[in-house]
PDB file of C-alpha atoms in Angstrom:
ATOM      1  CA  MET A  22      73.318  21.772 -51.284  1.00 60.00           C
ATOM      2  CA  ILE A  23      76.030  22.622 -53.992  1.00 69.00           C
ATOM      3  CA  GLY A  24      73.963  25.972 -54.924  1.00 76.00           C
ATOM      4  CA  GLY A  25      74.264  26.733 -50.964  1.00 80.00           C
ATOM      5  CA  ALA A  26      77.561  26.185 -50.630  1.00 87.00           C
ATOM      6  CA  SER A  27      78.707  28.161 -54.555  1.00 87.00           C
ATOM      7  CA  VAL A  28      76.294  31.470 -52.663  1.00 89.00           C
ATOM      8  CA  VAL A  29      78.473  31.138 -49.921  1.00 90.00           C
ATOM      9  CA  LEU A  30      81.600  30.800 -51.091  1.00 91.00           C
ATOM     10  CA  ALA A  31      81.671  33.678 -53.781  1.00 90.00           C
ATOM     11  CA  LEU A  32      80.194  35.296 -51.164  1.00 90.00           C
ATOM     12  CA  LEU A  33      82.736  35.037 -48.936  1.00 91.00           C
ATOM     13  CA  ALA A  34      85.443  35.793 -52.417  1.00 91.00           C
ATOM     14  CA  GLN A  35      83.420  39.281 -52.883  1.00 90.00           C
ATOM     15  CA  VAL A  36      84.317  40.121 -49.433  1.00 89.00           C
ATOM     16  CA  MET A  37      87.520  39.254 -48.673  1.00 90.00           C
ATOM     17  CA  LEU A  38      88.955  39.823 -52.109  1.00 90.00           C
ATOM     18  CA  VAL A  39      87.063  41.128 -55.276  1.00 89.00           C
ATOM     19  CA  ASN A  40      86.121  44.403 -53.236  1.00 85.00           C
ATOM     20  CA  ARG A  41      89.150  45.074 -51.111  1.00 87.00           C
ATOM     21  CA  VAL A  42      90.957  45.010 -55.475  1.00 88.00           C
ATOM     22  CA  PRO A  43      91.081  48.906 -56.873  1.00 86.00           C
ATOM     23  CA  LEU A  44      89.197  48.452 -60.100  1.00 86.00           C
ATOM     24  CA  PRO A  45      89.606  50.775 -63.144  1.00 88.00           C
ATOM     25  CA  ALA A  46      86.494  53.237 -62.520  1.00 83.00           C
ATOM     26  CA  GLY A  47      85.336  51.826 -58.725  1.00 79.00           C
ATOM     27  CA  GLY A  48      83.581  49.129 -59.744  1.00 82.00           C
ATOM     28  CA  ALA A  49      83.727  45.665 -58.913  1.00 88.00           C
ATOM     29  CA  PRO A  50      81.650  42.079 -60.554  1.00 92.00           C
ATOM     30  CA  ASP A  51      79.602  40.205 -58.150  1.00 92.00           C
ATOM     31  CA  LEU A  52      79.565  37.506 -57.553  1.00 94.00           C
ATOM     32  CA  VAL A  53      76.753  36.434 -55.442  1.00 94.00           C
ATOM     33  CA  LEU A  54      74.333  37.645 -58.252  1.00 95.00           C
ATOM     34  CA  LEU A  55      76.119  34.687 -60.634  1.00 95.00           C
ATOM     35  CA  ALA A  56      76.431  32.279 -57.987  1.00 94.00           C
ATOM     36  CA  VAL A  57      72.239  32.366 -58.169  1.00 95.00           C
ATOM     37  CA  VAL A  58      72.014  32.680 -61.349  1.00 95.00           C
ATOM     38  CA  GLY A  59      74.273  29.357 -61.752  1.00 93.00           C
ATOM     39  CA  ALA A  60      72.220  27.565 -58.911  1.00 92.00           C
ATOM     40  CA  ALA A  61      68.524  28.759 -60.203  1.00 94.00           C
ATOM     41  CA  LEU A  62      70.279  27.495 -64.063  1.00 92.00           C
ATOM     42  CA  VAL A  63      70.631  24.128 -63.254  1.00 91.00           C
ATOM     43  CA  ARG A  64      67.662  23.573 -60.296  1.00 91.00           C
ATOM     44  CA  GLY A  65      64.987  25.443 -62.044  1.00 93.00           C
ATOM     45  CA  PRO A  66      62.940  28.723 -60.641  1.00 95.00           C
ATOM     46  CA  ALA A  67      60.765  27.892 -57.771  1.00 96.00           C
ATOM     47  CA  PRO A  68      64.591  26.691 -56.085  1.00 95.00           C
ATOM     48  CA  GLY A  69      66.059  29.685 -57.748  1.00 95.00           C
ATOM     49  CA  ALA A  70      63.955  32.426 -55.865  1.00 96.00           C
ATOM     50  CA  VAL A  71      64.782  30.470 -52.437  1.00 96.00           C
ATOM     51  CA  LEU A  72      68.283  30.552 -53.118  1.00 95.00           C
ATOM     52  CA  GLY A  73      68.606  33.960 -54.265  1.00 96.00           C
ATOM     53  CA  PHE A  74      66.048  34.780 -51.117  1.00 96.00           C
ATOM     54  CA  PHE A  75      68.596  33.207 -48.399  1.00 95.00           C
ATOM     55  CA  ALA A  76      72.290  34.259 -50.417  1.00 94.00           C
ATOM     56  CA  GLY A  77      70.268  37.876 -50.696  1.00 94.00           C
ATOM     57  CA  LEU A  78      70.098  37.828 -46.799  1.00 94.00           C
ATOM     58  CA  LEU A  79      73.617  36.838 -46.523  1.00 92.00           C
ATOM     59  CA  VAL A  80      74.673  40.116 -48.527  1.00 91.00           C
ATOM     60  CA  ASP A  81      72.560  42.092 -46.338  1.00 89.00           C
ATOM     61  CA  VAL A  82      73.524  40.948 -43.513  1.00 91.00           C
ATOM     62  CA  MET A  83      77.611  40.971 -44.617  1.00 87.00           C
ATOM     63  CA  PRO A  84      79.448  43.921 -43.517  1.00 79.00           C
ATOM     64  CA  PRO A  85      79.843  46.580 -44.629  1.00 72.00           C
ATOM     65  CA  SER A  86      75.974  47.065 -45.063  1.00 71.00           C
ATOM     66  CA  ALA A  87      74.814  50.424 -45.560  1.00 71.00           C
ATOM     67  CA  HIS A  88      70.841  48.921 -46.525  1.00 74.00           C
ATOM     68  CA  LEU A  89      68.052  47.877 -45.596  1.00 80.00           C
ATOM     69  CA  MET A  90      67.957  44.860 -44.419  1.00 85.00           C
ATOM     70  CA  GLY A  91      65.757  42.071 -47.114  1.00 86.00           C
ATOM     71  CA  GLN A  92      66.863  44.639 -50.162  1.00 90.00           C
ATOM     72  CA  TYR A  93      68.990  41.819 -51.463  1.00 92.00           C
ATOM     73  CA  ALA A  94      67.357  39.480 -51.054  1.00 94.00           C
ATOM     74  CA  PHE A  95      63.912  40.680 -52.582  1.00 95.00           C
ATOM     75  CA  VAL A  96      66.394  41.358 -55.719  1.00 95.00           C
ATOM     76  CA  LEU A  97      68.217  38.131 -55.462  1.00 96.00           C
ATOM     77  CA  ALA A  98      65.167  36.375 -55.197  1.00 97.00           C
ATOM     78  CA  LEU A  99      63.087  37.964 -58.007  1.00 96.00           C
ATOM     79  CA  VAL A 100      66.881  36.741 -60.636  1.00 96.00           C
ATOM     80  CA  GLY A 101      66.953  33.952 -58.690  1.00 96.00           C
ATOM     81  CA  TYR A 102      63.315  32.972 -59.975  1.00 96.00           C
ATOM     82  CA  VAL A 103      64.537  34.754 -63.644  1.00 95.00           C
ATOM     83  CA  ALA A 104      67.192  32.714 -64.138  1.00 95.00           C
ATOM     84  CA  GLY A 105      65.052  29.575 -63.157  1.00 94.00           C
ATOM     85  CA  ARG A 106      63.038  29.954 -65.633  1.00 92.00           C
ATOM     86  CA  GLY A 107      65.605  30.141 -68.473  1.00 85.00           C
ATOM     87  CA  ALA A 108      64.194  32.454 -71.032  1.00 77.00           C
ATOM     88  CA  GLY A 109      66.043  31.992 -74.187  1.00 81.00           C
ATOM     89  CA  GLY A 110      69.247  29.961 -72.922  1.00 85.00           C
ATOM     90  CA  PRO A 111      72.011  30.084 -70.457  1.00 88.00           C
ATOM     91  CA  VAL A 112      73.828  32.955 -72.244  1.00 91.00           C
ATOM     92  CA  THR A 113      70.363  35.448 -72.857  1.00 93.00           C
ATOM     93  CA  THR A 114      69.323  34.327 -69.032  1.00 93.00           C
ATOM     94  CA  VAL A 115      73.355  35.663 -67.538  1.00 94.00           C
ATOM     95  CA  VAL A 116      72.591  38.770 -69.819  1.00 94.00           C
ATOM     96  CA  LEU A 117      69.115  39.244 -69.276  1.00 94.00           C
ATOM     97  CA  CYS A 118      70.027  38.207 -64.952  1.00 95.00           C
ATOM     98  CA  VAL A 119      73.751  40.657 -64.301  1.00 95.00           C
ATOM     99  CA  LEU A 120      71.397  43.826 -66.093  1.00 94.00           C
ATOM    100  CA  ILE A 121      68.217  42.987 -64.106  1.00 94.00           C
ATOM    101  CA  GLY A 122      70.244  42.887 -60.926  1.00 94.00           C
ATOM    102  CA  PRO A 123      71.833  45.945 -59.657  1.00 91.00           C
ATOM    103  CA  LEU A 124      69.301  47.602 -61.581  1.00 90.00           C
ATOM    104  CA  LEU A 125      67.125  45.966 -59.627  1.00 92.00           C
ATOM    105  CA  ALA A 126      68.459  47.410 -57.250  1.00 89.00           C
ATOM    106  CA  ALA A 127      69.183  50.797 -57.156  1.00 87.00           C
ATOM    107  CA  ALA A 128      65.239  50.897 -57.702  1.00 88.00           C
ATOM    108  CA  VAL A 129      64.196  49.070 -54.654  1.00 89.00           C
ATOM    109  CA  SER A 130      67.147  51.408 -52.982  1.00 86.00           C
ATOM    110  CA  GLY A 131      64.722  54.557 -54.875  1.00 84.00           C
ATOM    111  CA  LEU A 132      61.923  53.360 -53.949  1.00 88.00           C
ATOM    112  CA  ILE A 133      62.745  53.423 -50.143  1.00 86.00           C
ATOM    113  CA  GLY A 134      64.382  56.928 -50.259  1.00 83.00           C
ATOM    114  CA  ASP A 135      67.775  55.722 -50.187  1.00 79.00           C
ATOM    115  CA  ALA A 136      69.807  59.087 -50.468  1.00 78.00           C
ATOM    116  CA  ARG A 137      72.977  57.173 -51.671  1.00 78.00           C
ATOM    117  CA  VAL A 138      70.648  56.469 -55.421  1.00 78.00           C
ATOM    118  CA  THR A 139      71.448  59.228 -57.495  1.00 80.00           C
ATOM    119  CA  VAL A 140      71.183  60.112 -61.272  1.00 84.00           C
ATOM    120  CA  ALA A 141      75.892  59.320 -61.237  1.00 78.00           C
ATOM    121  CA  THR A 142      74.903  56.396 -59.809  1.00 76.00           C
ATOM    122  CA  LEU A 143      73.314  55.263 -62.375  1.00 80.00           C
ATOM    123  CA  THR A 144      75.022  56.828 -64.979  1.00 83.00           C
ATOM    124  CA  GLU A 145      78.835  55.661 -63.777  1.00 83.00           C
ATOM    125  CA  GLN A 146      78.404  52.955 -60.655  1.00 85.00           C
ATOM    126  CA  VAL A 147      75.694  50.591 -61.646  1.00 87.00           C
ATOM    127  CA  PRO A 148      77.384  50.388 -66.329  1.00 91.00           C
ATOM    128  CA  VAL A 149      80.558  49.534 -64.752  1.00 91.00           C
ATOM    129  CA  THR A 150      78.949  46.741 -62.851  1.00 90.00           C
ATOM    130  CA  ILE A 151      76.788  45.733 -65.454  1.00 93.00           C
ATOM    131  CA  VAL A 152      80.805  45.369 -67.422  1.00 93.00           C
ATOM    132  CA  TYR A 153      82.565  43.815 -64.446  1.00 94.00           C
ATOM    133  CA  THR A 154      80.203  41.364 -63.661  1.00 93.00           C
ATOM    134  CA  LEU A 155      79.904  40.623 -67.818  1.00 95.00           C
ATOM    135  CA  LEU A 156      83.507  40.236 -68.105  1.00 94.00           C
ATOM    136  CA  ILE A 157      83.657  37.125 -65.138  1.00 93.00           C
ATOM    137  CA  SER A 158      80.590  35.349 -65.650  1.00 93.00           C
ATOM    138  CA  PRO A 159      81.688  32.659 -68.335  1.00 93.00           C
ATOM    139  CA  ILE A 160      84.108  32.072 -65.489  1.00 91.00           C
ATOM    140  CA  VAL A 161      81.756  31.799 -61.873  1.00 88.00           C
ATOM    141  CA  ILE A 162      78.438  30.241 -64.260  1.00 88.00           C
ATOM    142  CA  TRP A 163      81.084  27.521 -65.628  1.00 88.00           C
ATOM    143  CA  LEU A 164      82.491  26.957 -61.816  1.00 84.00           C
ATOM    144  CA  THR A 165      78.391  26.376 -60.388  1.00 82.00           C
ATOM    145  CA  THR A 166      76.738  24.427 -63.146  1.00 80.00           C
ATOM    146  CA  ARG A 167      79.333  22.527 -64.572  1.00 76.00           C
ATOM    147  CA  LYS A 168      77.722  19.446 -62.911  1.00 63.00           C
ATOM    148  CA  ARG A 169      75.250  20.142 -64.882  1.00 55.00           C
ATOM    149  CA  PHE A 170      76.956  19.091 -68.212  1.00 49.00           C
ATOM    150  CA  ALA A 171      79.021  16.585 -66.554  1.00 49.00           C
ATOM    151  CA  THR A 172      76.788  14.117 -67.219  1.00 46.00           C
TER     152      THR A 172
END
Protein backbone atom coordinates (compact mmCIF):
# COMPACT_ATOMS: atom_id res chain seq x y z
CA MET A 1 0.00 0.00 0.00
CA ILE A 2 2.67 2.51 1.01
CA GLY A 3 4.90 1.41 -1.89
CA GLY A 4 2.08 2.04 -4.36
CA ALA A 5 1.33 5.42 -2.84
CA SER A 6 4.98 6.45 -3.04
CA VAL A 7 5.09 5.41 -6.69
CA VAL A 8 1.97 7.43 -7.52
CA LEU A 9 3.34 10.46 -5.66
CA ALA A 10 6.67 10.08 -7.45
CA LEU A 11 4.91 9.85 -10.82
CA LEU A 12 2.85 12.97 -10.13
CA ALA A 13 5.92 14.87 -8.94
CA GLN A 14 7.82 13.69 -12.01
CA VAL A 15 5.17 14.82 -14.49
CA MET A 16 4.01 18.00 -12.75
CA LEU A 17 7.29 19.33 -11.34
CA VAL A 18 10.54 17.65 -12.32
CA ASN A 19 9.91 17.35 -16.06
CA ARG A 20 9.01 21.05 -16.22
CA VAL A 21 12.19 22.33 -14.53
CA PRO A 22 14.90 23.14 -17.09
CA LEU A 23 18.01 21.50 -15.65
CA PRO A 24 21.50 21.90 -17.12
CA ALA A 25 22.33 19.44 -19.93
CA GLY A 26 18.61 18.81 -20.53
CA GLY A 27 18.12 15.79 -18.30
CA ALA A 28 15.88 15.00 -15.35
CA PRO A 29 16.03 12.52 -12.47
CA ASP A 30 13.76 9.49 -12.62
CA LEU A 31 11.69 9.65 -9.43
CA VAL A 32 9.50 6.67 -10.34
CA LEU A 33 12.53 4.43 -10.76
CA LEU A 34 13.78 5.49 -7.33
CA ALA A 35 10.38 4.94 -5.71
CA VAL A 36 10.24 1.42 -7.15
CA VAL A 37 13.78 0.72 -5.93
CA GLY A 38 13.00 2.01 -2.44
CA ALA A 39 9.80 -0.01 -2.14
CA ALA A 40 11.50 -3.13 -3.50
CA LEU A 41 14.32 -2.79 -0.97
CA VAL A 42 11.74 -2.97 1.79
CA ARG A 43 9.41 -5.61 0.33
CA GLY A 44 11.61 -8.04 -1.63
CA PRO A 45 11.99 -9.24 -5.22
CA ALA A 46 8.49 -10.52 -6.09
CA PRO A 47 6.56 -7.53 -4.68
CA GLY A 48 9.24 -5.25 -6.18
CA ALA A 49 8.71 -6.75 -9.62
CA VAL A 50 4.92 -6.47 -9.35
CA LEU A 51 5.12 -2.88 -8.13
CA GLY A 52 7.63 -2.09 -10.88
CA PHE A 53 5.32 -3.57 -13.49
CA PHE A 54 2.33 -1.51 -12.42
CA ALA A 55 4.45 1.61 -11.97
CA GLY A 56 5.76 1.07 -15.49
CA LEU A 57 2.23 0.76 -16.83
CA LEU A 58 1.40 4.09 -15.21
CA VAL A 59 4.47 5.65 -16.81
CA ASP A 60 3.48 4.12 -20.15
CA VAL A 61 0.03 5.73 -20.15
CA MET A 62 0.96 9.05 -18.52
CA PRO A 63 1.32 11.88 -21.04
CA PRO A 64 3.58 12.70 -22.74
CA SER A 65 4.27 9.11 -23.72
CA ALA A 66 5.92 8.56 -27.08
CA HIS A 67 6.82 4.91 -26.68
CA LEU A 68 5.10 1.55 -26.89
CA MET A 69 2.75 0.43 -24.14
CA GLY A 70 4.49 -1.98 -21.80
CA GLN A 71 8.03 -0.82 -22.47
CA TYR A 72 8.57 0.78 -19.07
CA ALA A 73 6.44 -1.87 -17.39
CA PHE A 74 9.01 -4.43 -18.49
CA VAL A 75 11.98 -2.27 -17.50
CA LEU A 76 10.65 -1.30 -14.06
CA ALA A 77 9.55 -4.87 -13.32
CA LEU A 78 13.13 -6.04 -13.89
CA VAL A 79 14.53 -3.15 -11.86
CA GLY A 80 12.06 -3.88 -9.04
CA TYR A 81 13.12 -7.51 -8.99
CA VAL A 82 16.85 -6.65 -8.93
CA ALA A 83 16.29 -4.06 -6.19
CA GLY A 84 14.30 -6.55 -4.14
CA ARG A 85 17.19 -9.01 -4.30
CA GLY A 86 19.36 -6.35 -2.62
CA ALA A 87 22.68 -7.39 -4.10
CA GLY A 88 25.50 -6.01 -1.96
CA GLY A 89 23.51 -3.80 0.38
CA PRO A 90 21.21 -0.82 -0.13
CA VAL A 91 23.75 1.64 -1.54
CA THR A 92 25.13 -0.81 -4.08
CA THR A 93 21.63 -1.87 -5.05
CA VAL A 94 20.46 1.70 -5.61
CA VAL A 95 23.51 2.55 -7.73
CA LEU A 96 23.13 -0.66 -9.75
CA CYS A 97 19.42 -0.07 -10.38
CA VAL A 98 19.95 3.58 -11.31
CA LEU A 99 22.57 2.45 -13.83
CA ILE A 100 20.59 -0.40 -15.37
CA GLY A 101 17.21 1.39 -15.51
CA PRO A 102 17.96 3.96 -18.25
CA LEU A 103 20.35 1.62 -20.06
CA LEU A 104 17.75 -1.15 -20.14
CA ALA A 105 15.07 1.30 -21.31
CA ALA A 106 17.35 2.44 -24.14
CA ALA A 107 18.17 -1.18 -25.04
CA VAL A 108 14.49 -2.15 -25.16
CA SER A 109 13.72 0.90 -27.29
CA GLY A 110 16.52 -0.03 -29.66
CA LEU A 111 15.33 -3.63 -29.89
CA ILE A 112 11.82 -2.59 -30.87
CA GLY A 113 13.16 -0.24 -33.53
CA ASP A 114 12.60 3.13 -31.89
CA ALA A 115 14.27 5.69 -34.19
CA ARG A 116 14.86 8.06 -31.25
CA VAL A 117 17.51 5.76 -29.78
CA THR A 118 20.81 6.80 -31.30
CA VAL A 119 24.43 6.87 -30.26
CA ALA A 120 23.92 10.50 -29.24
CA THR A 121 21.09 9.42 -26.92
CA LEU A 122 23.31 6.84 -25.27
CA THR A 123 26.27 9.18 -24.90
CA GLU A 124 24.50 12.43 -23.99
CA GLN A 125 21.02 11.89 -22.50
CA VAL A 126 21.41 8.60 -20.63
CA PRO A 127 24.50 9.68 -18.61
CA VAL A 128 22.81 12.95 -17.62
CA THR A 129 19.71 11.07 -16.47
CA ILE A 130 21.87 8.66 -14.46
CA VAL A 131 23.80 11.48 -12.77
CA TYR A 132 20.65 13.44 -11.84
CA THR A 133 18.95 10.30 -10.55
CA LEU A 134 21.99 9.39 -8.44
CA LEU A 135 22.13 12.92 -7.02
CA ILE A 136 18.53 12.85 -5.83
CA SER A 137 18.49 9.16 -4.84
CA PRO A 138 19.37 9.62 -1.13
CA ILE A 139 16.28 11.77 -0.56
CA VAL A 140 13.82 9.56 -2.45
CA ILE A 141 15.21 6.30 -1.05
CA TRP A 142 15.07 7.71 2.48
CA LEU A 143 11.44 8.78 1.96
CA THR A 144 10.40 5.38 0.62
CA THR A 145 12.29 3.26 3.17
CA ARG A 146 12.04 5.31 6.37
CA LYS A 147 9.31 3.08 7.89
CA ARG A 148 11.68 0.13 7.60
CA PHE A 149 14.32 1.74 9.77
CA ALA A 150 11.92 3.33 12.28
CA THR A 151 11.51 0.14 14.30
